[in-house]
Coordinates of N, CA and C and ligand atoms in Angstrom, one line a residue:
M298 N 36.6 80.6 -147.9 CA 37.9 80.8 -148.6 C 39.0 81.2 -147.3
S299 N 40.4 80.9 -147.7 CA 41.2 81.3 -146.9 C 42.3 82.3 -147.5
R300 N 43.0 82.9 -146.6 CA 44.0 83.4 -147.6 C 45.6 83.8 -146.4
N301 N 46.2 83.5 -147.1 CA 47.5 83.2 -146.4 C 48.8 84.1 -147.1
Y302 N 49.4 84.7 -146.0 CA 50.4 85.7 -146.7 C 52.0 85.0 -146.3
G303 N 52.8 84.9 -147.1 CA 53.8 84.3 -146.6 C 54.3 83.0 -146.5
T304 N 55.5 82.5 -145.9 CA 55.5 81.0 -146.1 C 56.5 80.9 -144.4
G305 N 56.7 79.8 -144.3 CA 57.4 79.1 -143.2 C 57.0 80.0 -142.1
D306 N 58.1 80.5 -141.0 CA 57.8 81.0 -139.9 C 57.2 82.4 -140.1
G307 N 57.4 82.9 -141.0 CA 56.5 84.3 -140.8 C 55.3 84.1 -141.5
A308 N 54.7 82.8 -141.6 CA 53.4 82.8 -142.6 C 52.4 83.4 -142.0
V309 N 51.2 83.9 -142.0 CA 50.2 84.7 -141.6 C 48.9 83.6 -142.4
C310 N 48.2 83.5 -141.5 CA 46.4 83.1 -142.2 C 45.8 84.1 -141.8
A311 N 45.8 84.9 -142.8 CA 44.7 86.3 -142.5 C 43.1 86.0 -142.5
L312 N 42.9 85.1 -143.5 CA 41.2 84.3 -143.5 C 41.5 82.6 -143.3
D313 N 40.9 82.4 -142.4 CA 40.6 80.9 -142.0 C 39.9 80.4 -142.5
D314 N 39.3 79.9 -143.7 CA 38.0 78.9 -144.0 C 36.9 79.8 -143.7
V315 N 36.7 81.2 -144.4 CA 35.7 81.8 -143.7 C 34.5 81.9 -145.0
T316 N 33.2 81.3 -144.7 CA 32.2 81.2 -145.7 C 31.1 82.0 -145.4
L317 N 30.7 82.7 -146.1 CA 29.9 84.2 -146.2 C 29.3 84.5 -147.2
G318 N 27.7 84.7 -147.1 CA 27.0 85.1 -148.1 C 26.1 86.6 -148.0
F319 N 26.2 87.1 -149.2 CA 25.8 88.6 -148.8 C 24.5 88.9 -149.7
A320 N 23.1 88.6 -149.0 CA 22.4 88.6 -150.0 C 21.7 89.8 -150.5
A321 N 21.2 89.8 -151.8 CA 21.3 91.0 -152.5 C 20.1 91.9 -152.1
G322 N 20.5 93.1 -151.8 CA 19.9 94.4 -151.5 C 19.8 94.2 -149.9
T323 N 20.8 94.1 -149.1 CA 21.1 93.8 -147.8 C 22.5 94.9 -147.5
F324 N 22.2 95.0 -146.1 CA 23.6 96.1 -145.9 C 24.0 94.9 -144.5
T325 N 25.5 94.8 -144.9 CA 26.2 93.9 -143.8 C 27.5 94.3 -143.2
A326 N 27.6 94.5 -141.8 CA 28.7 95.5 -141.4 C 29.6 94.2 -140.7
V327 N 30.9 94.3 -141.4 CA 31.7 93.2 -140.6 C 33.0 94.2 -139.8
M328 N 32.9 93.5 -138.7 CA 33.6 93.6 -137.3 C 34.6 92.8 -136.9
G329 N 35.9 93.3 -136.1 CA 36.7 92.2 -135.1 C 37.6 93.0 -135.2
P330 N 38.7 92.3 -133.9 CA 39.5 93.3 -133.9 C 40.5 93.6 -134.7
S331 N 41.8 94.4 -134.1 CA 42.4 94.8 -135.4 C 43.4 94.0 -136.0
G332 N 43.9 93.3 -137.2 CA 44.1 92.1 -137.7 C 43.4 90.8 -137.6
S333 N 42.3 90.9 -137.4 CA 41.5 89.9 -137.5 C 41.1 89.3 -139.1
G334 N 41.1 90.1 -139.8 CA 41.0 89.8 -141.5 C 39.8 90.8 -142.4
K335 N 39.6 91.4 -141.6 CA 38.3 92.3 -142.5 C 38.7 92.8 -143.6
S336 N 40.2 93.7 -143.9 CA 40.0 94.1 -144.9 C 40.7 92.9 -146.0
T337 N 41.4 91.9 -145.5 CA 41.2 91.1 -146.3 C 40.5 90.4 -146.8
L338 N 39.0 90.1 -146.1 CA 38.2 89.6 -146.7 C 37.4 90.5 -147.5
L339 N 37.1 91.7 -147.2 CA 36.7 92.7 -148.4 C 37.0 92.6 -149.7
Q340 N 38.8 92.7 -149.5 CA 39.5 92.6 -150.9 C 39.4 91.4 -151.6
C341 N 39.5 90.2 -150.8 CA 39.2 89.2 -151.6 C 37.5 89.2 -152.3
A342 N 36.9 89.5 -151.8 CA 35.7 89.7 -151.9 C 35.1 90.3 -153.1
A343 N 35.7 91.4 -153.1 CA 36.1 92.6 -154.2 C 36.9 92.1 -155.2
G344 N 37.4 91.2 -155.7 CA 38.2 90.8 -156.5 C 39.7 91.5 -156.6
L345 N 40.2 92.2 -155.6 CA 41.0 93.0 -155.6 C 41.9 92.3 -155.0
D346 N 42.2 91.4 -154.6 CA 43.0 90.2 -154.1 C 42.4 89.1 -154.5
R347 N 43.1 87.9 -154.8 CA 42.8 86.6 -154.9 C 43.1 85.6 -153.1
P348 N 41.7 84.8 -153.0 CA 42.0 84.1 -152.2 C 43.0 83.0 -152.5
S349 N 43.7 82.4 -151.6 CA 45.0 81.2 -151.5 C 44.0 80.1 -151.6
S350 N 42.9 79.9 -151.1 CA 41.9 78.6 -151.8 C 40.4 78.9 -151.1
G351 N 39.5 78.4 -151.7 CA 38.0 78.8 -151.9 C 37.9 79.6 -153.0
R352 N 36.7 80.0 -153.0 CA 36.1 80.7 -154.0 C 35.4 81.9 -153.9
V353 N 35.1 82.5 -154.7 CA 34.4 83.9 -154.4 C 33.6 84.1 -155.8
E354 N 32.4 84.3 -155.6 CA 31.2 84.5 -156.5 C 30.5 85.8 -156.3
V355 N 30.5 86.5 -157.8 CA 29.9 87.7 -157.5 C 28.7 87.9 -158.7
A356 N 27.7 88.1 -158.2 CA 26.4 88.0 -159.3 C 26.4 87.3 -159.9
G357 N 26.6 85.6 -159.3 CA 26.5 84.3 -160.5 C 28.0 84.1 -161.1
T358 N 28.7 85.3 -160.9 CA 30.0 85.0 -161.9 C 31.4 84.7 -160.5
D359 N 32.1 83.3 -160.7 CA 33.2 82.5 -160.1 C 34.5 83.6 -160.3
L360 N 34.9 84.3 -159.5 CA 36.3 85.4 -160.1 C 37.5 84.3 -160.1
A361 N 37.4 82.9 -159.5 CA 38.3 82.5 -159.8 C 38.8 81.9 -161.1
G362 N 37.6 81.9 -161.6 CA 37.9 81.5 -163.3 C 38.2 82.4 -164.4
L363 N 38.6 83.9 -163.8 CA 38.5 85.1 -164.7 C 40.2 85.4 -164.9
S364 N 40.2 85.7 -166.1 CA 41.7 86.2 -166.4 C 42.0 87.8 -165.4
E365 N 43.2 88.2 -165.3 CA 43.4 89.3 -164.7 C 42.4 90.4 -165.4
T366 N 42.2 90.5 -166.7 CA 42.0 91.2 -167.8 C 40.3 91.1 -167.6
K367 N 39.8 89.8 -167.3 CA 38.5 90.0 -167.4 C 38.2 90.5 -165.9
L368 N 39.1 90.1 -164.9 CA 38.4 90.2 -163.6 C 38.4 92.1 -163.2
T369 N 39.5 92.6 -163.8 CA 39.8 94.1 -163.9 C 38.1 94.5 -164.7
V370 N 37.7 93.8 -165.4 CA 36.3 94.5 -166.2 C 35.2 94.2 -165.4
L371 N 35.3 92.8 -164.8 CA 33.9 92.6 -163.9 C 34.2 93.8 -162.1
R372 N 35.4 94.1 -162.4 CA 35.5 94.8 -161.0 C 34.9 96.0 -161.4
R373 N 35.3 96.6 -162.4 CA 35.2 98.1 -162.9 C 33.4 98.3 -162.8
Q374 N 33.0 97.0 -163.6 CA 31.7 97.1 -164.0 C 30.6 96.3 -162.6
R375 N 30.7 95.7 -162.0 CA 30.3 94.9 -161.4 C 30.1 95.5 -159.7
I376 N 31.4 95.9 -159.4 CA 31.7 96.1 -158.1 C 32.0 97.5 -157.8
G377 N 31.8 97.9 -156.9 CA 31.9 99.3 -155.8 C 33.0 99.0 -154.9
F378 N 33.8 100.3 -154.8 CA 34.5 99.9 -153.6 C 35.2 101.3 -152.9
V379 N 34.5 101.7 -151.8 CA 34.8 102.9 -151.1 C 36.1 103.0 -149.8
F380 N 37.1 103.9 -149.8 CA 38.0 103.6 -148.8 C 37.9 104.5 -147.7
Q381 N 38.6 104.4 -146.8 CA 38.6 105.1 -145.3 C 39.2 106.5 -146.2
E382 N 40.2 106.5 -147.0 CA 40.6 108.0 -147.1 C 40.6 108.3 -148.5
F383 N 39.3 107.9 -149.2 CA 38.2 108.7 -150.2 C 39.3 108.3 -151.6
N384 N 40.4 108.2 -151.7 CA 41.1 108.0 -153.0 C 40.5 108.6 -154.3
L385 N 40.3 109.9 -153.9 CA 39.8 110.9 -155.2 C 41.0 111.4 -156.1
L386 N 41.2 111.6 -157.1 CA 42.1 112.0 -158.0 C 42.2 113.6 -157.6
P387 N 42.9 114.2 -157.3 CA 43.3 115.3 -156.8 C 42.8 116.7 -157.9
S388 N 43.5 116.3 -158.9 CA 43.4 117.1 -160.3 C 42.0 117.2 -161.0
L389 N 40.9 116.6 -160.4 CA 39.7 116.4 -161.3 C 38.8 116.8 -160.6
T390 N 37.7 117.2 -161.3 CA 36.5 117.9 -160.2 C 35.3 116.6 -159.9
A391 N 34.7 117.0 -159.2 CA 34.1 115.8 -158.5 C 33.4 115.2 -159.7
E392 N 32.5 116.0 -160.8 CA 32.1 115.1 -161.9 C 32.9 114.5 -162.7
Q393 N 34.2 115.1 -162.6 CA 35.4 114.2 -163.4 C 36.0 112.7 -163.0
N394 N 35.9 112.9 -161.5 CA 36.0 111.7 -160.3 C 34.8 110.8 -160.8
V395 N 33.6 110.9 -160.5 CA 32.7 110.1 -160.6 C 32.3 109.6 -162.2
G396 N 32.7 110.3 -163.3 CA 32.8 109.6 -164.7 C 34.2 109.0 -165.0
L397 N 35.1 108.9 -164.0 CA 36.0 108.2 -164.0 C 36.2 106.4 -164.4
P398 N 35.1 105.9 -163.7 CA 34.7 104.6 -164.2 C 34.1 104.2 -165.2
L399 N 33.6 105.0 -165.9 CA 33.1 104.8 -167.4 C 34.0 105.2 -168.4
R400 N 35.0 106.1 -168.1 CA 35.9 106.3 -169.0 C 36.9 105.1 -169.1
L401 N 37.2 104.8 -167.9 CA 38.0 103.5 -168.2 C 37.6 102.6 -168.7
A402 N 36.3 102.4 -168.6 CA 35.7 101.3 -169.3 C 35.5 101.6 -170.8
G403 N 35.6 102.8 -171.4 CA 35.6 103.1 -172.8 C 34.6 103.7 -173.1
H404 N 34.1 104.3 -172.1 CA 32.6 105.3 -172.3 C 32.8 106.7 -172.1
R405 N 32.3 107.4 -172.7 CA 32.2 108.7 -172.3 C 30.8 109.0 -171.5
P406 N 31.0 109.1 -170.5 CA 30.2 109.6 -169.2 C 29.0 110.7 -169.9
K407 N 27.6 110.1 -169.6 CA 26.6 111.3 -169.8 C 26.6 112.1 -168.7
P408 N 26.6 113.4 -169.2 CA 26.6 114.2 -168.2 C 25.2 114.2 -167.1
A409 N 24.1 113.7 -167.9 CA 22.7 113.7 -167.3 C 23.0 112.7 -166.0
E410 N 23.8 111.6 -166.4 CA 23.8 110.5 -165.5 C 25.0 110.8 -164.5
V411 N 25.7 111.6 -164.7 CA 26.6 111.9 -163.6 C 25.9 112.7 -162.5
A412 N 25.3 114.0 -163.1 CA 24.4 114.5 -162.3 C 23.7 113.8 -161.5
A413 N 22.5 113.2 -161.9 CA 21.9 112.3 -161.2 C 22.5 111.6 -160.2
V414 N 23.8 111.2 -159.9 CA 24.4 110.2 -159.2 C 24.8 111.3 -158.3
L415 N 25.3 112.5 -158.7 CA 26.0 113.4 -157.9 C 24.6 113.9 -156.9
A416 N 23.6 114.0 -157.3 CA 22.3 114.3 -157.1 C 22.1 113.6 -155.8
E417 N 21.7 112.5 -156.3 CA 21.7 111.2 -155.1 C 22.7 111.1 -153.8
V418 N 23.6 111.6 -153.8 CA 24.6 111.6 -152.8 C 24.7 113.1 -152.3
G419 N 23.6 113.9 -152.7 CA 23.5 115.3 -152.3 C 24.5 116.1 -152.4
L420 N 25.1 116.2 -153.7 CA 26.1 117.0 -154.1 C 26.2 117.8 -155.5
K421 N 25.0 118.1 -155.8 CA 24.4 118.6 -156.3 C 25.2 119.8 -157.2
S422 N 25.5 120.7 -156.0 CA 25.8 122.3 -156.4 C 27.6 121.8 -156.1
R423 N 28.2 120.7 -156.1 CA 29.4 120.7 -156.0 C 30.2 120.1 -157.1
A424 N 29.6 120.1 -157.7 CA 30.0 119.0 -159.5 C 31.5 119.7 -159.7
R425 N 31.4 121.0 -160.0 CA 32.9 121.5 -160.5 C 34.0 121.7 -159.6
H426 N 33.5 120.9 -158.2 CA 34.6 121.5 -157.1 C 35.9 120.4 -157.0
R427 N 37.0 120.8 -156.8 CA 38.1 119.8 -156.8 C 37.9 119.1 -155.6
P428 N 38.6 117.9 -155.0 CA 38.7 117.4 -153.8 C 39.4 118.4 -152.8
G429 N 40.0 119.0 -153.1 CA 40.7 120.1 -152.3 C 39.7 121.4 -151.8
E430 N 38.5 121.2 -152.7 CA 38.1 122.6 -152.1 C 36.8 122.0 -151.3
M431 N 36.6 120.5 -151.1 CA 35.5 119.9 -150.3 C 36.2 119.5 -149.1
S432 N 34.9 119.5 -148.2 CA 34.8 118.8 -146.8 C 35.2 117.1 -146.7
G433 N 35.6 116.4 -145.9 CA 36.0 115.1 -145.8 C 34.7 114.5 -146.1
G434 N 33.5 114.8 -145.9 CA 32.1 114.1 -145.8 C 31.7 114.4 -147.5
Q435 N 32.0 115.6 -147.8 CA 31.8 115.7 -149.2 C 32.8 114.7 -150.2
Q436 N 33.8 114.9 -149.9 CA 34.7 113.7 -150.6 C 34.1 112.2 -150.7
Q437 N 33.9 112.1 -149.8 CA 33.3 110.8 -149.5 C 32.1 110.6 -150.0
R438 N 31.3 111.3 -150.3 CA 30.4 111.4 -151.2 C 30.2 111.3 -152.6
V439 N 31.5 112.0 -152.6 CA 32.4 112.0 -154.2 C 32.4 110.5 -154.6
A440 N 32.9 109.9 -153.7 CA 33.7 108.5 -153.6 C 32.6 107.7 -153.7
I441 N 31.5 107.9 -153.3 CA 30.3 106.8 -153.6 C 29.5 107.0 -154.6
A442 N 29.2 108.1 -155.0 CA 28.8 108.5 -156.2 C 29.8 107.7 -157.2
R443 N 31.1 108.0 -157.6 CA 32.1 107.1 -158.3 C 32.0 105.7 -158.1
A444 N 31.4 105.1 -157.1 CA 31.4 103.6 -156.9 C 30.0 103.6 -157.5
L445 N 29.1 104.1 -157.5 CA 27.1 103.7 -158.1 C 27.3 104.0 -159.2
I446 N 28.1 104.6 -160.2 CA 28.2 105.4 -161.5 C 28.1 103.9 -162.6
T447 N 28.2 102.8 -161.9 CA 28.4 101.6 -162.6 C 27.1 100.9 -162.2
C448 N 26.6 101.2 -161.5 CA 25.5 100.2 -160.8 C 25.8 99.1 -160.5
P449 N 26.8 99.1 -159.5 CA 27.6 97.8 -159.0 C 26.7 96.7 -158.1
A450 N 26.6 95.4 -158.7 CA 25.9 94.3 -158.0 C 26.5 94.4 -156.4
V451 N 27.6 94.8 -155.9 CA 27.9 94.9 -154.4 C 29.0 96.4 -154.3
L452 N 28.4 97.0 -153.3 CA 29.4 98.2 -153.1 C 30.2 97.9 -151.7
F453 N 31.6 97.7 -151.5 CA 32.4 97.6 -150.6 C 32.8 98.7 -150.1
A454 N 32.8 98.7 -148.6 CA 33.5 100.1 -148.2 C 34.3 99.5 -146.6
D455 N 35.4 99.9 -146.8 CA 36.7 99.6 -145.6 C 36.6 100.8 -145.0
E456 N 35.7 100.9 -143.6 CA 35.8 101.8 -142.8 C 35.5 103.3 -143.3
P457 N 34.3 103.3 -144.2 CA 34.4 104.6 -144.9 C 34.3 105.5 -144.2
T458 N 33.6 105.4 -143.0 CA 33.6 106.9 -141.9 C 34.8 106.9 -141.1
G459 N 36.0 106.0 -141.1 CA 37.1 106.1 -140.4 C 37.8 107.5 -139.9
A460 N 37.7 108.3 -141.1 CA 38.5 109.6 -141.0 C 37.6 111.0 -141.1
L461 N 36.4 110.5 -140.7 CA 35.2 111.4 -140.2 C 34.8 111.8 -138.9
D462 N 34.1 113.1 -138.8 CA 34.2 113.4 -137.6 C 32.4 112.6 -137.1
T463 N 32.1 112.8 -135.7 CA 30.6 111.7 -135.5 C 29.7 111.9 -136.7
V464 N 29.4 113.6 -136.2 CA 27.9 114.1 -137.1 C 28.2 113.7 -138.7
T465 N 29.5 114.1 -139.4 CA 29.6 113.8 -140.7 C 30.0 112.2 -141.2
S466 N 30.0 111.4 -140.3 CA 30.0 109.9 -140.1 C 28.4 109.5 -140.5
R467 N 27.5 110.3 -139.2 CA 26.4 109.8 -139.2 C 25.7 110.0 -140.6
E468 N 26.0 111.0 -141.0 CA 25.2 111.7 -142.6 C 25.9 110.4 -143.6
I469 N 27.1 109.8 -143.7 CA 27.6 109.1 -144.4 C 26.6 107.9 -144.9
L470 N 26.5 107.6 -143.2 CA 25.7 106.3 -142.8 C 24.4 106.2 -143.3
A471 N 23.9 107.3 -143.0 CA 22.2 107.5 -143.4 C 22.2 107.4 -145.0
L472 N 23.4 108.0 -145.9 CA 23.0 108.0 -146.9 C 23.7 106.4 -147.4
L473 N 24.1 105.8 -147.2 CA 24.5 104.2 -146.9 C 23.1 103.3 -146.8
R474 N 22.9 103.8 -145.6 CA 21.3 103.2 -145.4 C 20.3 103.4 -146.5
G475 N 20.2 104.7 -147.2 CA 19.1 104.8 -148.0 C 19.3 104.4 -149.4
L476 N 20.8 104.1 -149.6 CA 21.2 103.6 -151.1 C 20.3 102.0 -150.6
V477 N 20.5 101.4 -149.6 CA 19.9 99.9 -149.4 C 18.4 100.1 -149.8
D478 N 17.9 101.1 -148.7 CA 16.2 100.9 -148.7 C 15.8 101.4 -149.7
E479 N 16.3 102.3 -150.9 CA 15.5 102.9 -152.0 C 16.2 102.6 -153.4
R480 N 17.4 102.0 -153.4 CA 17.4 101.0 -154.6 C 18.2 99.9 -154.3
A481 N 18.1 99.3 -153.3 CA 18.4 97.6 -152.8 C 19.5 97.7 -153.1
Q482 N 20.4 98.7 -153.1 CA 21.9 97.9 -153.3 C 22.5 97.4 -152.2
T483 N 23.0 96.4 -152.6 CA 24.3 95.3 -151.6 C 25.2 96.2 -151.0
I484 N 25.4 96.3 -149.6 CA 26.3 96.9 -149.4 C 27.2 96.2 -148.0
V485 N 28.4 96.2 -148.2 CA 29.3 95.3 -147.2 C 30.4 96.3 -146.7
M486 N 30.1 96.4 -145.4 CA 31.4 97.6 -144.6 C 32.0 97.3 -143.7
V487 N 33.3 97.2 -143.7 CA 34.1 97.2 -142.4 C 33.7 98.1 -141.3
T488 N 33.8 98.3 -140.3 CA 33.7 99.4 -139.3 C 34.3 99.0 -137.9
H489 N 34.7 100.0 -137.4 CA 35.0 99.9 -135.6 C 33.8 100.0 -134.7
D490 N 33.3 100.9 -135.6 CA 32.4 101.7 -134.5 C 31.1 100.9 -134.6
P491 N 30.4 100.8 -133.1 CA 29.3 100.0 -133.0 C 28.1 100.8 -133.6
V492 N 28.4 102.1 -133.3 CA 26.8 102.7 -133.7 C 27.0 102.7 -135.6
A493 N 28.2 102.7 -136.0 CA 27.9 102.8 -137.4 C 27.6 101.5 -138.1
A494 N 28.1 100.4 -137.2 CA 27.4 98.6 -137.5 C 26.0 98.9 -137.4
S495 N 25.2 99.6 -136.4 CA 24.1 99.5 -136.1 C 23.0 99.8 -137.2
Y496 N 23.7 100.4 -138.1 CA 23.0 101.0 -139.5 C 22.8 99.6 -140.6
A497 N 23.5 98.9 -140.1 CA 23.3 97.5 -141.3 C 22.3 96.4 -140.6
D498 N 21.8 95.7 -141.7 CA 21.0 94.5 -141.2 C 21.5 93.4 -140.2
R499 N 23.1 93.3 -140.4 CA 23.5 92.4 -139.9 C 24.9 92.9 -139.3
V500 N 25.3 92.3 -138.2 CA 27.0 92.3 -138.6 C 27.7 91.0 -138.1
V501 N 28.8 90.6 -139.1 CA 29.4 89.4 -139.5 C 30.9 89.9 -138.4
F502 N 31.2 89.2 -137.5 CA 32.1 89.2 -136.5 C 33.4 88.0 -136.9
L503 N 34.6 88.9 -137.5 CA 35.7 88.0 -137.3 C 36.7 88.1 -136.2
A504 N 37.5 86.9 -136.0 CA 38.4 87.0 -135.2 C 39.6 86.1 -135.3
D505 N 40.7 86.7 -135.4 CA 41.9 85.8 -135.7 C 41.7 85.3 -137.2
G506 N 41.0 85.5 -138.0 CA 40.9 85.0 -139.7 C 39.8 84.3 -139.6
R507 N 38.9 84.1 -138.2 CA 38.1 83.2 -138.3 C 36.5 83.8 -138.2
L508 N 35.4 83.2 -138.8 CA 34.0 83.8 -138.3 C 33.9 83.4 -137.2
A509 N 33.3 84.8 -136.5 CA 32.9 84.5 -135.0 C 31.4 84.9 -134.5
G510 N 30.7 84.4 -135.3 CA 29.5 84.8 -135.2 C 28.7 86.0 -135.6
E511 N 27.4 86.3 -135.5 CA 26.7 87.1 -136.0 C 25.7 87.7 -135.6
L512 N 25.1 88.9 -136.0 CA 23.9 89.5 -135.1 C 23.2 90.1 -136.1
P513 N 21.6 89.6 -136.1 CA 20.9 90.4 -137.0 C 20.3 91.9 -136.1
N514 N 19.9 92.5 -137.3 CA 18.9 93.7 -136.6 C 20.1 94.2 -135.4
P515 N 21.2 94.8 -135.6 CA 22.0 95.2 -134.2 C 21.8 96.3 -133.8
S516 N 22.1 96.3 -132.3 CA 22.0 97.9 -131.7 C 23.2 98.1 -131.4
P517 N 23.5 99.0 -131.2 CA 24.8 99.8 -130.7 C 25.4 98.9 -129.3
Q518 N 24.4 98.5 -128.6 CA 24.9 98.4 -127.4 C 25.3 97.0 -127.3
A519 N 24.6 96.1 -128.2 CA 24.7 94.6 -128.4 C 25.9 94.5 -128.9
V520 N 26.3 95.2 -130.2 CA 27.4 95.2 -131.0 C 28.8 95.6 -130.0
A521 N 28.7 96.7 -129.1 CA 30.1 97.0 -128.4 C 30.2 96.1 -127.3
E522 N 29.0 95.2 -126.9 CA 29.1 94.2 -126.0 C 30.1 92.8 -126.4
R523 N 29.5 92.3 -127.5 CA 30.0 91.3 -128.5 C 31.3 91.8 -128.8
M524 N 31.8 93.1 -129.1 CA 33.4 93.5 -129.4 C 34.3 93.3 -128.4
A525 N 33.5 93.7 -127.2 CA 34.4 93.9 -125.9 C 34.7 92.4 -125.8
R526 N 33.8 91.2 -125.7 CA 34.1 90.1 -125.4 C 35.4 89.4 -126.3
L527 N 35.0 89.9 -127.5 CA 35.9 89.4 -128.7 C 37.5 89.7 -128.5
E528 N 37.4 90.9 -128.3 CA 38.6 92.0 -127.6 C 39.4 91.1 -126.5
A529 N 38.7 90.7 -125.6 CA 39.1 90.1 -124.4 C 39.1 88.7 -124.5
A530 N 38.9 87.8 -125.2 CA 39.2 86.5 -125.7 C 40.5 85.9 -125.9
P531 N 41.2 85.2 -124.9 CA 42.6 85.0 -125.3 C 42.9 84.4 -126.6
C532 N 44.3 84.5 -127.3 CA 44.2 84.1 -128.5 C 44.5 82.8 -128.6
Ligands
ATP601 N1 50.3 92.0 -147.5 C1 50.4 91.5 -146.4 N2 51.3 90.8 -146.4 C2 51.4 90.2 -145.0 N3 50.6 90.1 -144.0 C3 49.4 91.1 -144.2 C4 49.0 91.4 -145.4 N4 47.9 92.0 -145.5 C5 47.7 91.8 -144.3 N5 48.2 90.6 -143.4 C6 48.1 90.4 -142.2 O1 46.8 89.6 -142.2 C7 45.9 89.8 -140.8 C8 44.8 90.5 -141.4 O2 44.9 91.8 -141.9 P1 44.0 92.7 -142.4 O3 44.3 93.9 -142.6 O4 42.7 92.0 -143.1 O5 43.3 93.1 -140.8 P2 41.9 94.0 -140.3 O6 41.1 93.4 -139.8 O7 41.6 94.6 -141.6 O8 42.6 95.0 -139.2 P3 42.6 96.6 -139.2 O9 41.2 97.0 -138.3 O10 43.8 97.1 -138.3 O11 42.3 97.4 -140.4 C9 47.0 90.7 -140.4 O12 48.0 89.8 -139.3 C10 47.9 91.4 -141.3 O13 49.2 91.5 -140.6
MG602 MG1 41.2 96.8 -142.0

């Protein structure tokens, strides 16, 4: 798929003919220099944005064929998205934030279901706390629980550890890795950190809107070397 922004002199090709597949039950990291198209790729793949050309398929459904209403429903039911800045609603407790996707879909969240997913992310004792009463790592766990409550086909995460310290980041990454290993969750994560990328099964590199190779079973050293080469490459 491709994604262009603007027209004429100011036109930007944020994604240039990128073809990628994410196998079910696998963990993929997306890396590349700033402005290489990582967030654009994630937004298009998650149905938050539409590609200018090409197609996106999620769990057998072609997103291009969907109306805005149907796309919203699919996004709510089949896709989870986690952001760098957590994006929780500050006035709601952890359990209310987690239940929100179900409420938006017109269902009453079952307390046991919410409790189970909060326990899965290690936040059993924080269910009644509001975001302002929790650490960054705890808030990101709530955001992950909120993304998981609908059992999404894919969990997308755009720099989920970008706002966290090193130790907390590693805990969140171990949690994501556990979701892949234990519940065969499909995860696609953008990161700038070679250590974060090493938790994935493979790393996909972008440069200037194009695919620039991939690395299976990535070690932090191999990822850092590849990134150094990409950042040094002349445009
Ligand atoms: N809404 C927009 N309008 C115009 N240009 C945009 C828009 N969103 C992104 N771009 C451009 O598209 C290109 C890719 O942006 P994108 O946000 O996908 O990069 P990124 O790899 O996520 O970068 P970063 O690591 O800094 O987050 C950049 O050149 C950016 O300026
Ligand atoms: Mg980005």
